[in-house]
PDB file of C-alpha atoms in Angstrom:
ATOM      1  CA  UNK A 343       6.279  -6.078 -51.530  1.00 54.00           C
ATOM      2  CA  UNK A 344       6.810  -8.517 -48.424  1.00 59.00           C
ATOM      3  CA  UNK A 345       9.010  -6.491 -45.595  1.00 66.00           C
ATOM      4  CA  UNK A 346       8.084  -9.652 -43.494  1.00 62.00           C
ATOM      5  CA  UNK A 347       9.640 -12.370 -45.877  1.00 64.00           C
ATOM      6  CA  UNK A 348      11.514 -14.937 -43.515  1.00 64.00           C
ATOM      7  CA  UNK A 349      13.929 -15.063 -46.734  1.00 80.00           C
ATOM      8  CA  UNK A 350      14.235 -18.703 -46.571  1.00 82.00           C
ATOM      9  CA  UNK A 351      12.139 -21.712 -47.162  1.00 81.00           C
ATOM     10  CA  UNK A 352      10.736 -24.133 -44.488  1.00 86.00           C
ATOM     11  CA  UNK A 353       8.760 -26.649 -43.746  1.00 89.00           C
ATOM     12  CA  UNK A 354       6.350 -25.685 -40.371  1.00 91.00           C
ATOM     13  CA  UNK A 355       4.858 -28.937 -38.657  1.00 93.00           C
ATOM     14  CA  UNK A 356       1.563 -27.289 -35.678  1.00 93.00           C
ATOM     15  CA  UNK A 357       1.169 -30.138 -34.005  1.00 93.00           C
ATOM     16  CA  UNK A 358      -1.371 -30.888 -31.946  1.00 92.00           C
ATOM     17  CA  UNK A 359      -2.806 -33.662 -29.437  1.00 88.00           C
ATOM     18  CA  UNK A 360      -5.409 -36.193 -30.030  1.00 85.00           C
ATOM     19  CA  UNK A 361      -8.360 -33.575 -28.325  1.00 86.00           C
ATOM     20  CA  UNK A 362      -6.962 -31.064 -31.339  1.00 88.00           C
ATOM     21  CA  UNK A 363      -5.318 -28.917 -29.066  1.00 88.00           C
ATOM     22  CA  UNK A 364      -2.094 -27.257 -30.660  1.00 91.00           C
ATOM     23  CA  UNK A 365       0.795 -28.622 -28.341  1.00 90.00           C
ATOM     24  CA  UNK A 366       3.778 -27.858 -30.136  1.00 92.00           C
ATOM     25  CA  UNK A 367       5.449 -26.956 -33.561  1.00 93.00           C
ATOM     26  CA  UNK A 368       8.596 -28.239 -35.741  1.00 93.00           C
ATOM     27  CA  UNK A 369      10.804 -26.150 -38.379  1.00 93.00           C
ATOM     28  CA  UNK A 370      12.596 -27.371 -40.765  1.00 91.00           C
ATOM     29  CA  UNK A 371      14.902 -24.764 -43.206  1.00 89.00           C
ATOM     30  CA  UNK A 372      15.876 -25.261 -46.329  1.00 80.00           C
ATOM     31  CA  UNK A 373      17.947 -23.220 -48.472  1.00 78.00           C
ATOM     32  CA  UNK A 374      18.609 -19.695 -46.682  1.00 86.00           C
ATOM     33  CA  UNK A 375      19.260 -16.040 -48.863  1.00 85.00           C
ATOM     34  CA  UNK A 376      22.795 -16.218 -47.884  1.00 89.00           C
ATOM     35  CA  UNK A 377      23.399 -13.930 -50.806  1.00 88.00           C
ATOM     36  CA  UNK A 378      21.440 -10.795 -49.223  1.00 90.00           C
ATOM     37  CA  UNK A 379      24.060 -10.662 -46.273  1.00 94.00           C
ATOM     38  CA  UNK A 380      26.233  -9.452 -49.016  1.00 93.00           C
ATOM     39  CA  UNK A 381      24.631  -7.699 -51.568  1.00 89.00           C
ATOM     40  CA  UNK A 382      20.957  -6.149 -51.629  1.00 85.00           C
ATOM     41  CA  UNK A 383      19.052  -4.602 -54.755  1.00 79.00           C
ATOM     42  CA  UNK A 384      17.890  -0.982 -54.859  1.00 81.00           C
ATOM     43  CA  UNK A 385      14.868  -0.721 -52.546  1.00 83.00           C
ATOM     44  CA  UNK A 386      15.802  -3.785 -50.726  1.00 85.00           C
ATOM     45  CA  UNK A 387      17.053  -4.103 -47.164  1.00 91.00           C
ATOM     46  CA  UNK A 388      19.560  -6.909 -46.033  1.00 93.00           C
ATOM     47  CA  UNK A 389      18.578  -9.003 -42.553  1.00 94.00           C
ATOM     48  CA  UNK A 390      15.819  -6.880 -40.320  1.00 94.00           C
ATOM     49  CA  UNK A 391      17.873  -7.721 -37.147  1.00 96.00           C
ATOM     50  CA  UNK A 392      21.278  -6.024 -38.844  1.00 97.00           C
ATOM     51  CA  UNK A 393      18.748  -3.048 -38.799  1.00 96.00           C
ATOM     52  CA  UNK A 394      17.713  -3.538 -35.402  1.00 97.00           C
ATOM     53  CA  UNK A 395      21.071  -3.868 -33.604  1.00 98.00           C
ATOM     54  CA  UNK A 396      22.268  -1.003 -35.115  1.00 98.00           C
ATOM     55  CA  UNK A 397      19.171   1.046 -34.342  1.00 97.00           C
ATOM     56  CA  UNK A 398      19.252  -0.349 -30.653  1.00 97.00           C
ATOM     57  CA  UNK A 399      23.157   0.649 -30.300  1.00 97.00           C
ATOM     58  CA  UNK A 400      22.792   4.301 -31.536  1.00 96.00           C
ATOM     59  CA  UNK A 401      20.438   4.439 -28.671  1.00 96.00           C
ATOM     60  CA  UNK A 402      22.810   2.423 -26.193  1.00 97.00           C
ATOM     61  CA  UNK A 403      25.993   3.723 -25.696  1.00 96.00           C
ATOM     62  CA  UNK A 404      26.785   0.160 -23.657  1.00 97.00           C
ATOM     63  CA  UNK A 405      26.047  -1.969 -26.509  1.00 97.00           C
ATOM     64  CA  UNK A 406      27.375   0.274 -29.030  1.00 97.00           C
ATOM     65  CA  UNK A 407      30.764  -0.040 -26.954  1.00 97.00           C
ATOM     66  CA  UNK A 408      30.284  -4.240 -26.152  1.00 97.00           C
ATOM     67  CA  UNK A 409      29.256  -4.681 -29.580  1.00 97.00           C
ATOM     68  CA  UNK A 410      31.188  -2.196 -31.682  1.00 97.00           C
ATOM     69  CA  UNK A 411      28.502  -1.113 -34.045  1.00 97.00           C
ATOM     70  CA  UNK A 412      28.402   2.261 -35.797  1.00 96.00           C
ATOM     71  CA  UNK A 413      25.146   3.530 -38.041  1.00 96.00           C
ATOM     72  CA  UNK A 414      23.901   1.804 -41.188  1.00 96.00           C
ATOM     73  CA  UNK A 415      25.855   4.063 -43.123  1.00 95.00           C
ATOM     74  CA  UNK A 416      28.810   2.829 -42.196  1.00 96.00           C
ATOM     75  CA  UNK A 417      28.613  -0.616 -43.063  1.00 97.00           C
ATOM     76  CA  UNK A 418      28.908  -2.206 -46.426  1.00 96.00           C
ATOM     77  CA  UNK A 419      26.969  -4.643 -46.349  1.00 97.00           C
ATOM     78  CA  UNK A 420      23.914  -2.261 -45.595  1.00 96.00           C
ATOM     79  CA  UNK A 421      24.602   0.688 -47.567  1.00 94.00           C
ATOM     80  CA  UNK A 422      24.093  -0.691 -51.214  1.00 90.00           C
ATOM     81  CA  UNK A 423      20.861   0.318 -50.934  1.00 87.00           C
ATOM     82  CA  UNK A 424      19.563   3.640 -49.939  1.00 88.00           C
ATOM     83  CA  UNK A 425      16.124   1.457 -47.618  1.00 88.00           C
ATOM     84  CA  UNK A 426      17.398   1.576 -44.534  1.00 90.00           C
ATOM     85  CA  UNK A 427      14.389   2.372 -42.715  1.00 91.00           C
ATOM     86  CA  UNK A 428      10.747   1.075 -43.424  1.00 88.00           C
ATOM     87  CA  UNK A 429       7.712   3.055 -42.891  1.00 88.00           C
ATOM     88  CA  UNK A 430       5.777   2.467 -39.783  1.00 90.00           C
ATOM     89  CA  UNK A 431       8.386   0.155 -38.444  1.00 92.00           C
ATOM     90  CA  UNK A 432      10.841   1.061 -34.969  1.00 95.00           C
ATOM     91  CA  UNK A 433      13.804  -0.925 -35.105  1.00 96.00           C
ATOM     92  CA  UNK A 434      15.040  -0.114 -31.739  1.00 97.00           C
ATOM     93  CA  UNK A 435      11.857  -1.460 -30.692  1.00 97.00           C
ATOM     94  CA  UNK A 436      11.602  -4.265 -32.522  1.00 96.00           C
ATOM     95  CA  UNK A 437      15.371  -4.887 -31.183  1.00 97.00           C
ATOM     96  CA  UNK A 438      13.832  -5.221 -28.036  1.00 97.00           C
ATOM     97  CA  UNK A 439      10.448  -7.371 -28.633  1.00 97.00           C
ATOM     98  CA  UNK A 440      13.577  -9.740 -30.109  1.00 97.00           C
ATOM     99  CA  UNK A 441      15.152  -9.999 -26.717  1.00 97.00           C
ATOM    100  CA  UNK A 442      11.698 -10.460 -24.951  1.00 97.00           C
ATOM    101  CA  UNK A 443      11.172 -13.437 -27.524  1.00 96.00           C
ATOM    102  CA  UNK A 444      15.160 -14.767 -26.849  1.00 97.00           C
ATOM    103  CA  UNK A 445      13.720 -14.660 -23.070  1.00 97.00           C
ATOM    104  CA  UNK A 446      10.733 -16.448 -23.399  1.00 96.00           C
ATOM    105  CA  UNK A 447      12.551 -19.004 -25.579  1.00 96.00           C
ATOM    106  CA  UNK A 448      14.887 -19.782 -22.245  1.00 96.00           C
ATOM    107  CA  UNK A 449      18.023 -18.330 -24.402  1.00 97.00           C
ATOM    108  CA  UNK A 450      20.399 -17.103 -21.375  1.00 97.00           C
ATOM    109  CA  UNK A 451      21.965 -13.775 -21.471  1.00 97.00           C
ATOM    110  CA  UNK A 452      25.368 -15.684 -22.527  1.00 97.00           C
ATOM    111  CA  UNK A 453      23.943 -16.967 -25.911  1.00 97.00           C
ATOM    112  CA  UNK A 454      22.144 -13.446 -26.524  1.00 97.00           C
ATOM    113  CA  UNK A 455      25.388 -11.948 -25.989  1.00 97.00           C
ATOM    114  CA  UNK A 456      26.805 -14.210 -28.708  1.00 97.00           C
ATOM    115  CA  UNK A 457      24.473 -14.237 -31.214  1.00 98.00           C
ATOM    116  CA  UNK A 458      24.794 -10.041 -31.695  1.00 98.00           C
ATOM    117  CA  UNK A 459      28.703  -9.902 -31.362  1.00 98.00           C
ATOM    118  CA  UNK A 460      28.342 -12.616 -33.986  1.00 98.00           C
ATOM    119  CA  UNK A 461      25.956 -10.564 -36.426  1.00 98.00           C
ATOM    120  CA  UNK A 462      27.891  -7.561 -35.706  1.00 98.00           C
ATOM    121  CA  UNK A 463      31.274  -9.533 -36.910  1.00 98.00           C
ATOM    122  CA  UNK A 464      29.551 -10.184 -40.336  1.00 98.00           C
ATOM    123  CA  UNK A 465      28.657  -6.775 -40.629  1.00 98.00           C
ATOM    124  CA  UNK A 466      32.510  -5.796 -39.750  1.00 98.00           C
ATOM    125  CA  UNK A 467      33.526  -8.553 -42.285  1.00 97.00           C
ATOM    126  CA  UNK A 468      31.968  -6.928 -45.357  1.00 96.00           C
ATOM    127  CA  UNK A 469      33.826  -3.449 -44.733  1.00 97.00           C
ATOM    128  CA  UNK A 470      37.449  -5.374 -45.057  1.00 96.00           C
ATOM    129  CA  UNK A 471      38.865  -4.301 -48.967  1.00 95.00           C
ATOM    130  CA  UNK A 472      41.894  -5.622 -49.113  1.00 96.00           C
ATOM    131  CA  UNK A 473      44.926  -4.129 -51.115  1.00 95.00           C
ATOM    132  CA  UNK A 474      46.999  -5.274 -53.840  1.00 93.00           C
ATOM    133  CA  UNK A 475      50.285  -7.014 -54.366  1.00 89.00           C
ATOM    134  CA  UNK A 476      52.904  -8.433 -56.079  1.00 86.00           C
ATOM    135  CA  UNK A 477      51.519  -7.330 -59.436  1.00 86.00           C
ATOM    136  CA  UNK A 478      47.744  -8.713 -58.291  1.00 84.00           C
ATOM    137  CA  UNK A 479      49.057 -12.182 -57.574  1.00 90.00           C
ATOM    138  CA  UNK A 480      48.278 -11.159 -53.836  1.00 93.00           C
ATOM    139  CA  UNK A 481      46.969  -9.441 -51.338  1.00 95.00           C
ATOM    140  CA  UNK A 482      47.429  -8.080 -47.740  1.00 94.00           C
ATOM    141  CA  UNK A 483      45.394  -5.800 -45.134  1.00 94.00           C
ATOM    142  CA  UNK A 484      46.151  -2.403 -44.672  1.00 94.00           C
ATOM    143  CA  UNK A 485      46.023  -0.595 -40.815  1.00 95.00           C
ATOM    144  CA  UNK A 486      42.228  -0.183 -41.533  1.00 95.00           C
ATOM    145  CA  UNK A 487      41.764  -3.797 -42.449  1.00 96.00           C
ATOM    146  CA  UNK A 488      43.779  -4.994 -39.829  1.00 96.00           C
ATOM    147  CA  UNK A 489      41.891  -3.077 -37.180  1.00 96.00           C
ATOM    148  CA  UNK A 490      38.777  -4.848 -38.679  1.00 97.00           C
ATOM    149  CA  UNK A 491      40.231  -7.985 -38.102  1.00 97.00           C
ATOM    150  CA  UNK A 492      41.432  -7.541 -34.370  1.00 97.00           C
ATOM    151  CA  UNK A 493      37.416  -6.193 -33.464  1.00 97.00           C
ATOM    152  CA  UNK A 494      36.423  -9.229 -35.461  1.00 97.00           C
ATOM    153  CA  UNK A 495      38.348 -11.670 -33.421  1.00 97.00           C
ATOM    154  CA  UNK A 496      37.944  -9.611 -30.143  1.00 97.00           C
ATOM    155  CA  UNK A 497      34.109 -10.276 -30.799  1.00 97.00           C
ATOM    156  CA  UNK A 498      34.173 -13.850 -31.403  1.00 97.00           C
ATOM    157  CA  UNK A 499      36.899 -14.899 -29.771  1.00 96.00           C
ATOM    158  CA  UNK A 500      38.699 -16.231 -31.961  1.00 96.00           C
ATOM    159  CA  UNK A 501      42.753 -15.779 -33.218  1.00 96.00           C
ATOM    160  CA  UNK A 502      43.374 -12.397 -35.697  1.00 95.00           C
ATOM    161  CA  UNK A 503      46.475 -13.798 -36.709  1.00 95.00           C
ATOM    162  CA  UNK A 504      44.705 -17.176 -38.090  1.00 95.00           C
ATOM    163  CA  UNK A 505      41.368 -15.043 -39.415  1.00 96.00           C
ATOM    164  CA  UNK A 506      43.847 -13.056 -41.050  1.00 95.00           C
ATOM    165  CA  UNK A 507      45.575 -15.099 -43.088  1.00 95.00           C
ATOM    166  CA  UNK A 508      42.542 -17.036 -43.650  1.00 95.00           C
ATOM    167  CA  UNK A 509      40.991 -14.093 -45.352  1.00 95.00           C
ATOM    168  CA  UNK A 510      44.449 -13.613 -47.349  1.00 95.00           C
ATOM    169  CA  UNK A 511      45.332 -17.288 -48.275  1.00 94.00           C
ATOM    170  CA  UNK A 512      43.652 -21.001 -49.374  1.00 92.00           C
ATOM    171  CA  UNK A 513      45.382 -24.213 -48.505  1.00 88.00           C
ATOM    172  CA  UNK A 514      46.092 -26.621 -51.538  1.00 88.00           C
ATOM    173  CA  UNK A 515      46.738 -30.558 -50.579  1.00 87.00           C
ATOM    174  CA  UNK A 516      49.275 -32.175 -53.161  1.00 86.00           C
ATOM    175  CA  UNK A 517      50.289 -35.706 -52.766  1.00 83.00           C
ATOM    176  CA  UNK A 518      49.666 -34.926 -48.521  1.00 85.00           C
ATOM    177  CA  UNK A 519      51.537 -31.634 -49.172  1.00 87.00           C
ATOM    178  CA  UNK A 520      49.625 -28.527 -48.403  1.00 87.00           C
ATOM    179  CA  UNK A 521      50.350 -25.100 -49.356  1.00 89.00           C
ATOM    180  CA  UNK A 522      49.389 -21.538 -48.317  1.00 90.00           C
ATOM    181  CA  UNK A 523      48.287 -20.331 -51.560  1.00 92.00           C
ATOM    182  CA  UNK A 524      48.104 -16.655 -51.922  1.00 93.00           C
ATOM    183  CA  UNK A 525      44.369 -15.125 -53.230  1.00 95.00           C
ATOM    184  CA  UNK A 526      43.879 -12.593 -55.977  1.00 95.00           C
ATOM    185  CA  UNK A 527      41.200  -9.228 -54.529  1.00 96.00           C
ATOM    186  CA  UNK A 528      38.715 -10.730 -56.567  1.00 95.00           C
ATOM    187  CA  UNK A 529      38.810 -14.377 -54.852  1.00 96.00           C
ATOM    188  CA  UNK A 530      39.724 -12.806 -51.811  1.00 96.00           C
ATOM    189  CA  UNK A 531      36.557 -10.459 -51.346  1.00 96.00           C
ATOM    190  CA  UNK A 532      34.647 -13.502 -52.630  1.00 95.00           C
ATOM    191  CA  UNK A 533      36.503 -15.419 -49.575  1.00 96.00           C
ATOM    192  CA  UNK A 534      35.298 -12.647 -47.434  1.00 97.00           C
ATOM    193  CA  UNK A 535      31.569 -12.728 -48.398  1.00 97.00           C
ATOM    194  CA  UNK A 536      31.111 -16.211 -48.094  1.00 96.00           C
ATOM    195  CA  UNK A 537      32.641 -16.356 -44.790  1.00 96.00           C
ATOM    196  CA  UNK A 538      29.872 -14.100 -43.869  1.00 97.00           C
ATOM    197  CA  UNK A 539      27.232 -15.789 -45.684  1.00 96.00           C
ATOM    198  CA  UNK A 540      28.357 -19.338 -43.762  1.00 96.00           C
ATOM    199  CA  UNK A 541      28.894 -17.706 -40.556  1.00 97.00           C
ATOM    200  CA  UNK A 542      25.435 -16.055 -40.885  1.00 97.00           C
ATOM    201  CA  UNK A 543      24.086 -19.307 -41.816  1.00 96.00           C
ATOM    202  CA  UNK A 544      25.132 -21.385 -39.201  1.00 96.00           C
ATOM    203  CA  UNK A 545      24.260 -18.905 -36.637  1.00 97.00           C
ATOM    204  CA  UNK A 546      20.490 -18.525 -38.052  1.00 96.00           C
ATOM    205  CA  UNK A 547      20.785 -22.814 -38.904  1.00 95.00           C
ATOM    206  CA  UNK A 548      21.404 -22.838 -34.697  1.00 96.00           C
ATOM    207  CA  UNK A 549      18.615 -21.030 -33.501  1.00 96.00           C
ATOM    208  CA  UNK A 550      16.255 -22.789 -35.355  1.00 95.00           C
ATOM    209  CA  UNK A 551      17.493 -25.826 -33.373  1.00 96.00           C
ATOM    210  CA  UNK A 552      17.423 -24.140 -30.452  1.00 97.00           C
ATOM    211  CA  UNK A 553      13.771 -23.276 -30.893  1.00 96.00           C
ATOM    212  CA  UNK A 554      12.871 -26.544 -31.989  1.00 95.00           C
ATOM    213  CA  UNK A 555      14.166 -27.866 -28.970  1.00 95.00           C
ATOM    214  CA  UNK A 556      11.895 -25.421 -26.944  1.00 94.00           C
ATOM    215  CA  UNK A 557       8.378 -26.099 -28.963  1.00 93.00           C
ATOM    216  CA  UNK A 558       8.922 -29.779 -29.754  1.00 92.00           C
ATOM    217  CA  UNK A 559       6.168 -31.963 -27.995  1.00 88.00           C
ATOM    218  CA  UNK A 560       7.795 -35.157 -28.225  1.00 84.00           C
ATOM    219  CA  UNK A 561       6.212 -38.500 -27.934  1.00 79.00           C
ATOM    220  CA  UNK A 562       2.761 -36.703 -27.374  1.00 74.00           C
ATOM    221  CA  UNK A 563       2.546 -35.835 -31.219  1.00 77.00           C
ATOM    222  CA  UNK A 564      -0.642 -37.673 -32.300  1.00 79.00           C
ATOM    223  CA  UNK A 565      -1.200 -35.464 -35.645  1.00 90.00           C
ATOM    224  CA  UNK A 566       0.026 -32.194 -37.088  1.00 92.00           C
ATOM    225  CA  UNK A 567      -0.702 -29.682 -39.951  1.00 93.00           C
ATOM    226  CA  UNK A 568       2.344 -29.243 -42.507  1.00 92.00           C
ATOM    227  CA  UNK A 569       3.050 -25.863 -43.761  1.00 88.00           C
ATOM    228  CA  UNK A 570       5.586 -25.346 -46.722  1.00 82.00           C
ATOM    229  CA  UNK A 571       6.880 -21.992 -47.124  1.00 81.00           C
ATOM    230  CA  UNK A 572       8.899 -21.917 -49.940  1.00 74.00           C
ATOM    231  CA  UNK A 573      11.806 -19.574 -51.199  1.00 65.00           C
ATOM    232  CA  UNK A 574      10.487 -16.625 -53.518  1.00 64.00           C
ATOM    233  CA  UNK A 575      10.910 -16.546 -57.137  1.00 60.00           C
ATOM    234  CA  UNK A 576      12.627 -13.395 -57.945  1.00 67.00           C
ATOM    235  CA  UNK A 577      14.232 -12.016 -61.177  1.00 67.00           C
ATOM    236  CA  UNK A 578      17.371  -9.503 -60.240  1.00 68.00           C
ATOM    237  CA  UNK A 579      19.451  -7.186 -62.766  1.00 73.00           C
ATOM    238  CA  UNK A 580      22.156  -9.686 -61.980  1.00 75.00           C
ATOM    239  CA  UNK A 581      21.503 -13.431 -60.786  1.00 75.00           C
ATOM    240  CA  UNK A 582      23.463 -15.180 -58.594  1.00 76.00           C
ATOM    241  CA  UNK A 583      23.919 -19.227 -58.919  1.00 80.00           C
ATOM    242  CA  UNK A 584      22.397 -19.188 -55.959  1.00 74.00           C
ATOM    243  CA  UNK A 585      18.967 -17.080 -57.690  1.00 75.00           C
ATOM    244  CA  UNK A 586      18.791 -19.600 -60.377  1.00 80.00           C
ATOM    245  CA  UNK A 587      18.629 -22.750 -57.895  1.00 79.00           C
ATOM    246  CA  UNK A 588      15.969 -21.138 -55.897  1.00 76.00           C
ATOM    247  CA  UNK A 589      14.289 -19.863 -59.178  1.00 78.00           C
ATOM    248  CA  UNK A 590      14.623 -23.115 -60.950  1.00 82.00           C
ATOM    249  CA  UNK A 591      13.325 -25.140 -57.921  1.00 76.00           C
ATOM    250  CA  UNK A 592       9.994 -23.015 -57.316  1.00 74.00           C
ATOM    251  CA  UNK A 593       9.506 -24.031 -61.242  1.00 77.00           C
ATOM    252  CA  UNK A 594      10.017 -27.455 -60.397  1.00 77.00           C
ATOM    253  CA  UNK A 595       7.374 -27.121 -57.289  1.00 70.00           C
ATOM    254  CA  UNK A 596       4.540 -25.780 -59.180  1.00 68.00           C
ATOM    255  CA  UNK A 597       4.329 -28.173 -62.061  1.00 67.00           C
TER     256      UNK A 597
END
C-alpha cells in the first residue's frame, strides 16, 4: 500500500544545463482521481491535505472559525471510510510543512487563504442531501442545506442564491430557448459531486501551473530527464467510468 500516491498521472521533465547541473523541472498532469473526493473504499483515505486542514483547525481555533471546518467525522466525503489517520504520520504537522512549501514557492498569504476556503467548500459540498418533491420530479434544500450553501458561498465568494439553484436545476437550450429544468436526488447529488470533483480539479490543475511557473528554467534548458508517472491500476467492488479509463489505459501502456 502507497499512502504517498500523488493519485494522478504526470509527466516530470529534471532539467538540467549543459555542465549537467539540475536547473529546473516541468509537470505535466494528466487525468486526476477526481472520483476519491467523493467516494473512498474501506481502508482508503480521500486527499491527505482534507486530512491536514482539518487536523490543523482542531488545533486552531482561528482557522477553524476563517475556514469553518469541523472534525473528519463530520464530513461526508471523509467518513466512508473508517482510515482517517495513518500510522506514524502528524497531519497538523504536515499542514504546516505545506505552508512552509506554499512560502518557498512565492504563493502570498492571499492565494493560501484561497486555496483552503476552497478545499474546505468541497468538503461542505458533499454534506448537502437534498430533499424530495413533487412526487421525486424535484428537489429543494432544507434549513440544513441551505446553511451549507450560505458557508459555501461566504467561503468563495460567490452568490448562494445562484449556487443554489445551480445545485437544484440544469438549463436546457431549445431552438435558443433555455429552461430551468428541475433535477431528480439522484442527478442532483450526482450534480453535487461533480461540482466538487471539477472544483477540486481546477484548483489542484492551478497549482501545478503555479509551480511550473516557479521551477521552469526557460531558454536555459539544454537537456532534461523525462519521468512518467502513471495512474494506478486498481480493481474496486464497484468501478467507476472513470476506473475503467484509467484501468484500460495502463493496459494500453504496457503492451
Amino acid at each position: 500500500r502507497n499512502n504517498n500516491s500523488s493519485r494522478f498521472g504526470k509527466f516530470t521533465q529534471v532539467c538540467f544545463t549543459a555542465h549537467n547541473t539540475i536547473n529546473g523541472c516541468l509537470i505535466e498532469s494528466y487525468l486526476l482521481e477526481k472520483s476519491r473526493i467523493s467516494y473512498q473504499a474501506e481502508g482508503e483515505r480521500n486527499y491527505h491535505v482534507l486530512y491536514q486542514l482539518c487536523a490543523n483547525c482542531a488545533q486552531n481555533s482561528t482557522d477553524k472559525l476563517r475556514y469553518m471546518v469541523e472534525a473528519p467525522k463530520h464530513y461526508h466525503y471523509l467518513n466512508q471510510s473508517t482510515s482517517v489517520k495513518l500510522d506514524g504520520v502528524d497531519d497538523a504537522e504536515m499542514y504546516s510543512d505545506l505552508r512552509r512549501a506554499m512560502t518557498v514557492l512565492e504563493m502570498t498569504e492571499e492565494m493560501q487563504d484561497s486555496i483552503f476556503r476552497v478545499l474546505s467548500s468541497v468538503l461542505l459540498f458533499g454534506n448537502i442531501e437534498f430533499v424530495s418533491f413533487d412526487d421525486g420530479e424535484g428537489v429543494d434544500t432544507n434549513s440544513a442545506d441551505t446553511a451549507i450553501v450560505n458557508k459555501v458561498s461566504s467561503l468563495m465568494l460567490i452568490d448562494g442564491a445562484a449556487l443554489r439553484k445551480s445545485l437544484r436545476y440544469r438549463l436546457l437550450t431549445v431552438r435558443g430557448q433555455t429552461n430551468d429544468i428541475p433535477l431528480k436526488m439522484i442527478d442532483a447529488r450526482a450534480n453535487r459531486d461533480s461540482t466538487a470533483q471539477t472544483i477540486y480539479e481546477r484548483l489542484f490543475l492551478q497549482l501545478i501551473e503555479h509551480i511550473n511557473t516557479k521551477t521552469n528554467p526557460g531558454s536555459s534548458i539544454t537537456k532534461f530527464i523525462g519521468v512518467l508517472d502513471i495512474f494506478g491500476f486498481e480493481n474496486f467492488k464497484e468501478n467507476s467510468f472513470e476506473q475503467l479509463c484509467i484501468n484500460y489505459t495502463n493496459e494500453k501502456l504496457h503492451k
